[in-house]
CSV table of C-alpha atoms in Angstrom, one decimal:
chain,number,residue,atom,x,y,z
J,1,MET,CA,11.6,1.4,-26.3
J,2,THR,CA,13.2,1.8,-22.9
J,3,ASP,CA,15.5,-0.9,-21.5
J,4,PRO,CA,13.8,-2.9,-18.7
J,5,ASN,CA,17.2,-3.7,-17.2
J,6,PHE,CA,18.4,-0.1,-17.0
J,7,TYR,CA,18.7,1.1,-13.4
J,8,ILE,CA,20.4,3.7,-11.1
J,9,GLU,CA,21.3,2.5,-7.7
J,10,THR,CA,21.4,4.5,-4.5
J,11,PRO,CA,22.0,3.2,-0.9
J,12,ARG,CA,18.3,2.3,-0.4
J,13,LEU,CA,16.7,2.7,-3.8
J,14,TYR,CA,16.6,1.6,-7.4
J,15,ILE,CA,15.7,4.1,-10.1
J,16,SER,CA,14.5,2.6,-13.3
J,17,TYR,CA,12.2,3.0,-16.3
J,18,TYR,CA,8.5,2.4,-16.2
J,19,ILE,CA,7.6,-0.5,-18.6
J,20,GLY,CA,4.2,-0.3,-20.2
J,21,SER,CA,3.9,-4.1,-20.6
J,22,ASN,CA,4.3,-4.5,-16.8
J,23,ASP,CA,0.9,-4.5,-15.2
J,24,ALA,CA,2.4,-3.7,-11.8
J,25,HIS,CA,4.0,-0.6,-13.1
J,26,CYS,CA,0.7,0.5,-14.7
J,27,ASP,CA,-1.2,-0.1,-11.5
J,28,PHE,CA,1.4,1.8,-9.4
J,29,ILE,CA,1.4,4.9,-11.6
J,30,LEU,CA,-2.4,4.9,-11.6
J,31,ALA,CA,-2.4,4.8,-7.8
J,32,LEU,CA,0.3,7.5,-7.5
J,33,SER,CA,-1.6,9.8,-9.9
J,34,HIS,CA,-4.6,9.7,-7.6
J,35,ASP,CA,-2.7,10.1,-4.4
J,36,PRO,CA,-3.8,13.3,-2.6
J,37,LYS,CA,-0.2,14.7,-2.3
J,38,PHE,CA,0.3,14.2,-6.0
J,39,THR,CA,-2.9,15.9,-6.9
J,40,LYS,CA,-2.0,18.8,-4.7
J,41,GLY,CA,1.3,19.1,-6.6
J,42,GLN,CA,-0.6,19.3,-9.9
J,43,GLY,CA,-2.5,22.4,-8.7
J,44,GLY,CA,-5.5,20.3,-7.6
J,45,ALA,CA,-6.1,19.1,-11.2
J,46,SER,CA,-7.7,15.6,-11.4
J,47,SER,CA,-5.6,12.9,-13.0
J,48,PRO,CA,-6.6,12.0,-16.6
J,49,LEU,CA,-5.6,8.4,-15.8
J,50,LYS,CA,-8.8,6.5,-15.1
J,51,ASP,CA,-7.8,2.8,-15.4
J,52,ARG,CA,-4.9,0.5,-16.0
J,53,GLU,CA,-5.0,0.8,-19.8
J,54,ALA,CA,-4.9,4.6,-19.6
J,55,ALA,CA,-1.9,4.3,-17.4
J,56,ARG,CA,-0.3,1.8,-19.8
J,57,ASN,CA,-0.8,4.2,-22.8
J,58,ALA,CA,0.7,7.1,-20.8
J,59,ILE,CA,3.8,5.0,-20.0
J,60,ASN,CA,4.2,3.9,-23.6
J,61,VAL,CA,3.8,7.4,-25.0
J,62,LEU,CA,6.4,8.8,-22.6
J,63,ALA,CA,8.7,5.8,-23.1
J,64,GLU,CA,8.9,6.4,-26.8
J,65,GLN,CA,10.2,9.9,-26.3
J,66,GLN,CA,12.3,8.8,-23.4
J,67,ALA,CA,14.1,6.2,-25.5
J,68,LYS,CA,15.1,9.1,-27.9
J,69,ASP,CA,16.4,11.7,-25.5
J,70,GLY,CA,16.6,10.1,-22.1
J,71,PHE,CA,14.4,12.6,-20.3
J,72,GLY,CA,11.2,11.6,-18.5
J,73,ARG,CA,9.7,9.8,-15.6
J,74,PHE,CA,11.5,7.2,-13.6
J,75,LEU,CA,10.2,4.6,-11.2
J,76,VAL,CA,11.6,4.6,-7.6
J,77,SER,CA,11.7,1.2,-5.8
J,78,LEU,CA,12.7,0.4,-2.3
J,79,LYS,CA,15.5,-2.2,-2.2
J,80,SER,CA,14.1,-5.5,-0.9
J,81,PRO,CA,16.1,-7.4,1.6
J,82,ASP,CA,15.0,-10.6,-0.1
J,83,ALA,CA,16.3,-9.5,-3.5
J,84,VAL,CA,19.8,-10.4,-4.6
J,85,GLU,CA,22.0,-7.5,-5.6
J,86,ALA,CA,21.4,-6.5,-9.3
J,87,THR,CA,25.2,-6.7,-9.8
J,88,ALA,CA,25.3,-10.3,-8.7
J,89,GLY,CA,23.8,-11.6,-11.9
J,90,GLY,CA,20.3,-12.1,-13.3
J,91,SER,CA,18.2,-9.5,-14.9
J,92,PHE,CA,17.3,-6.3,-13.1
J,93,ALA,CA,13.7,-6.6,-14.2
J,94,GLU,CA,13.4,-9.8,-12.1
J,95,ILE,CA,14.9,-8.1,-9.1
J,96,GLN,CA,12.8,-5.0,-9.4
J,97,ALA,CA,9.7,-7.2,-9.4
J,98,LYS,CA,10.6,-8.2,-5.8
J,99,CYS,CA,10.9,-4.6,-4.7
J,100,GLU,CA,8.3,-2.2,-3.2
J,101,MET,CA,7.5,0.7,-5.5
J,102,VAL,CA,7.4,4.0,-3.6
J,103,GLY,CA,7.3,6.8,-6.1
J,104,THR,CA,8.6,8.6,-9.1
J,105,VAL,CA,11.5,10.9,-9.8
J,106,THR,CA,11.6,13.0,-13.0
J,107,MET,CA,13.9,14.9,-15.2
J,108,LYS,CA,11.8,16.4,-17.9
J,109,LEU,CA,12.6,18.5,-20.9
J,110,ARG,CA,9.0,19.5,-21.7
J,111,PRO,CA,7.7,19.7,-25.2
J,112,HIS,CA,5.0,22.3,-24.5
J,113,PRO,CA,5.9,25.5,-26.4
J,114,LYS,CA,5.4,27.6,-23.3
J,115,ALA,CA,7.5,25.3,-21.1
J,116,PRO,CA,11.0,26.1,-19.7
J,117,LYS,CA,13.9,25.4,-22.1
J,118,VAL,CA,15.9,23.6,-19.6
J,119,PRO,CA,15.2,20.3,-17.8
J,120,ASP,CA,13.3,20.4,-14.6
J,121,MET,CA,13.6,17.8,-11.8
J,122,GLY,CA,10.7,16.6,-9.7
J,123,TYR,CA,9.5,13.8,-7.5
J,124,SER,CA,6.3,12.2,-6.2
J,125,LEU,CA,5.9,9.6,-3.5
J,126,LEU,CA,2.9,7.8,-2.2
J,127,SER,CA,1.8,9.4,1.0
J,128,PRO,CA,3.1,6.7,3.4
J,129,TYR,CA,6.7,7.2,2.1
J,130,HIS,CA,7.0,10.9,2.8
J,131,GLY,CA,9.4,12.0,5.6
J,132,LYS,CA,11.8,9.1,5.2
J,133,GLY,CA,14.5,10.8,3.0
J,134,TYR,CA,13.5,8.9,-0.1
J,135,ALA,CA,12.8,12.0,-2.2
J,136,THR,CA,16.2,13.5,-1.5
J,137,GLU,CA,18.0,10.2,-2.1
J,138,ALA,CA,16.3,9.6,-5.4
J,139,ALA,CA,16.8,13.1,-6.6
J,140,LYS,CA,20.5,13.0,-5.7
J,141,GLY,CA,20.8,9.8,-7.7
J,142,MET,CA,19.0,11.3,-10.7
J,143,LEU,CA,21.2,14.5,-10.6
J,144,LYS,CA,24.4,12.5,-10.5
J,145,TYR,CA,23.3,10.4,-13.4
J,146,PHE,CA,22.3,13.3,-15.6
J,147,GLU,CA,25.4,15.3,-14.7
J,148,GLU,CA,28.0,12.6,-15.1
J,149,GLU,CA,26.5,10.3,-17.7
J,150,ARG,CA,24.4,12.7,-19.8
J,151,GLY,CA,26.5,15.9,-19.4
J,152,VAL,CA,23.4,18.0,-18.3
J,153,LYS,CA,24.6,21.0,-16.3
J,154,ASP,CA,21.6,23.4,-16.1
J,155,MET,CA,18.5,22.2,-14.2
J,156,VAL,CA,15.7,23.7,-12.4
J,157,ALA,CA,12.9,22.6,-10.1
J,158,PHE,CA,9.5,24.0,-9.1
J,159,CYS,CA,7.3,23.9,-6.0
J,160,TYR,CA,4.5,25.8,-4.5
J,161,PRO,CA,5.7,28.6,-2.2
J,162,ASP,CA,4.1,27.0,0.8
J,163,ASN,CA,5.4,23.5,0.2
J,164,GLU,CA,7.9,23.3,3.0
J,165,GLU,CA,8.6,19.6,2.4
J,166,SER,CA,9.8,20.3,-1.2
J,167,LYS,CA,11.7,23.4,-0.2
J,168,ASN,CA,13.7,21.3,2.3
J,169,VAL,CA,14.5,18.8,-0.3
J,170,MET,CA,15.7,21.5,-2.7
J,171,ARG,CA,17.9,23.0,0.0
J,172,ARG,CA,19.5,19.6,0.8
J,173,LEU,CA,20.2,19.2,-2.9
J,174,GLY,CA,22.0,22.6,-3.0
J,175,PHE,CA,19.6,24.3,-5.4
J,176,GLU,CA,19.2,28.1,-5.1
J,177,ASP,CA,15.9,29.7,-4.3
J,178,ARG,CA,15.2,32.1,-7.2
J,179,GLY,CA,11.8,33.4,-6.0
J,180,VAL,CA,8.3,33.0,-7.4
J,181,TRP,CA,7.9,33.1,-11.2
J,182,LEU,CA,5.0,32.3,-13.6
J,183,VAL,CA,5.8,28.9,-15.0
J,184,LYS,CA,3.9,27.5,-18.0
J,185,GLY,CA,3.8,24.2,-19.7
J,186,LEU,CA,3.7,21.9,-16.7
J,187,GLY,CA,1.1,19.4,-15.6
J,188,TRP,CA,-2.2,19.1,-17.5
J,189,GLY,CA,-5.3,21.1,-18.2
J,190,GLU,CA,-5.4,24.8,-17.4
J,191,TYR,CA,-2.4,24.5,-15.2
J,192,THR,CA,-0.4,23.8,-18.4
J,193,GLU,CA,-1.8,26.6,-20.5
J,194,GLU,CA,-2.2,29.4,-18.0
J,195,GLY,CA,0.7,28.6,-15.8
J,196,SER,CA,1.2,28.7,-12.1
J,197,GLU,CA,3.0,31.0,-9.7
J,198,ASP,CA,5.7,28.6,-8.6
J,199,LEU,CA,8.8,28.9,-6.5
J,200,VAL,CA,11.8,28.3,-8.8
J,201,TRP,CA,14.9,26.5,-7.7
J,202,ALA,CA,18.0,26.5,-9.9
J,203,LYS,CA,21.4,24.9,-9.8
J,204,PRO,CA,24.2,27.2,-8.7
J,205,GLY,CA,25.9,29.0,-11.6
J,206,MET,CA,22.9,29.4,-13.8
J,207,ASP,CA,22.0,32.9,-15.2
J,208,GLN,CA,20.3,35.2,-12.7
J,209,ASP,CA,17.7,36.1,-15.4
J,210,LEU,CA,15.5,33.1,-15.6
J,211,LYS,CA,13.8,34.4,-18.7
J,212,VAL,CA,16.8,33.2,-20.7
J,213,TYR,CA,15.5,29.7,-19.9
J,214,GLY,CA,11.9,30.4,-20.9
J,215,ILE,CA,10.7,31.0,-17.3
J,216,GLY,CA,8.5,34.0,-16.7
J,217,VAL,CA,7.9,34.8,-20.3
């Protein structure tokens, strides 16, 4: 399973794994999955997570695959002024328990047969934490880790064409606007099977024809 003491540190945030045995993690992802901004990002589809145990099962299923290939969903926590620095000793799991959970950042290589063949980065924050720069900061930390530690060079990201907040985040990250494409294999329900017309962002240097990455096919 995933390591409860793994973390990525940025100036204001910790990025770590969700742990299925941690009730607080389960309750948080349940709340996040029902947040209005998250639901909008899923094409309006209702979350399949209905209670803590459903959230726990979802975390455990994803953690099993994440332990194998490293891709998946990561918890974003706001550093607590009360918490000692993780590098000062003690377990990170103890420190994270003192921190406020604010959202999720993802780097997913999706298993759906219609999904893109390269990892896609995303984020979700609880509504009160939007507009504070946390999404950009968490995404930068995630990109740095996967580029430097995992050797991942090609990455994309998706958002709705009218999502100005996400578009601004992508611009700050240096991703290129590649226009609107039909993207399949994301989210859940019909959104996964039928796909959605999404604005695609790609790292500089990737092929101009996104079909080579399984996008728009």
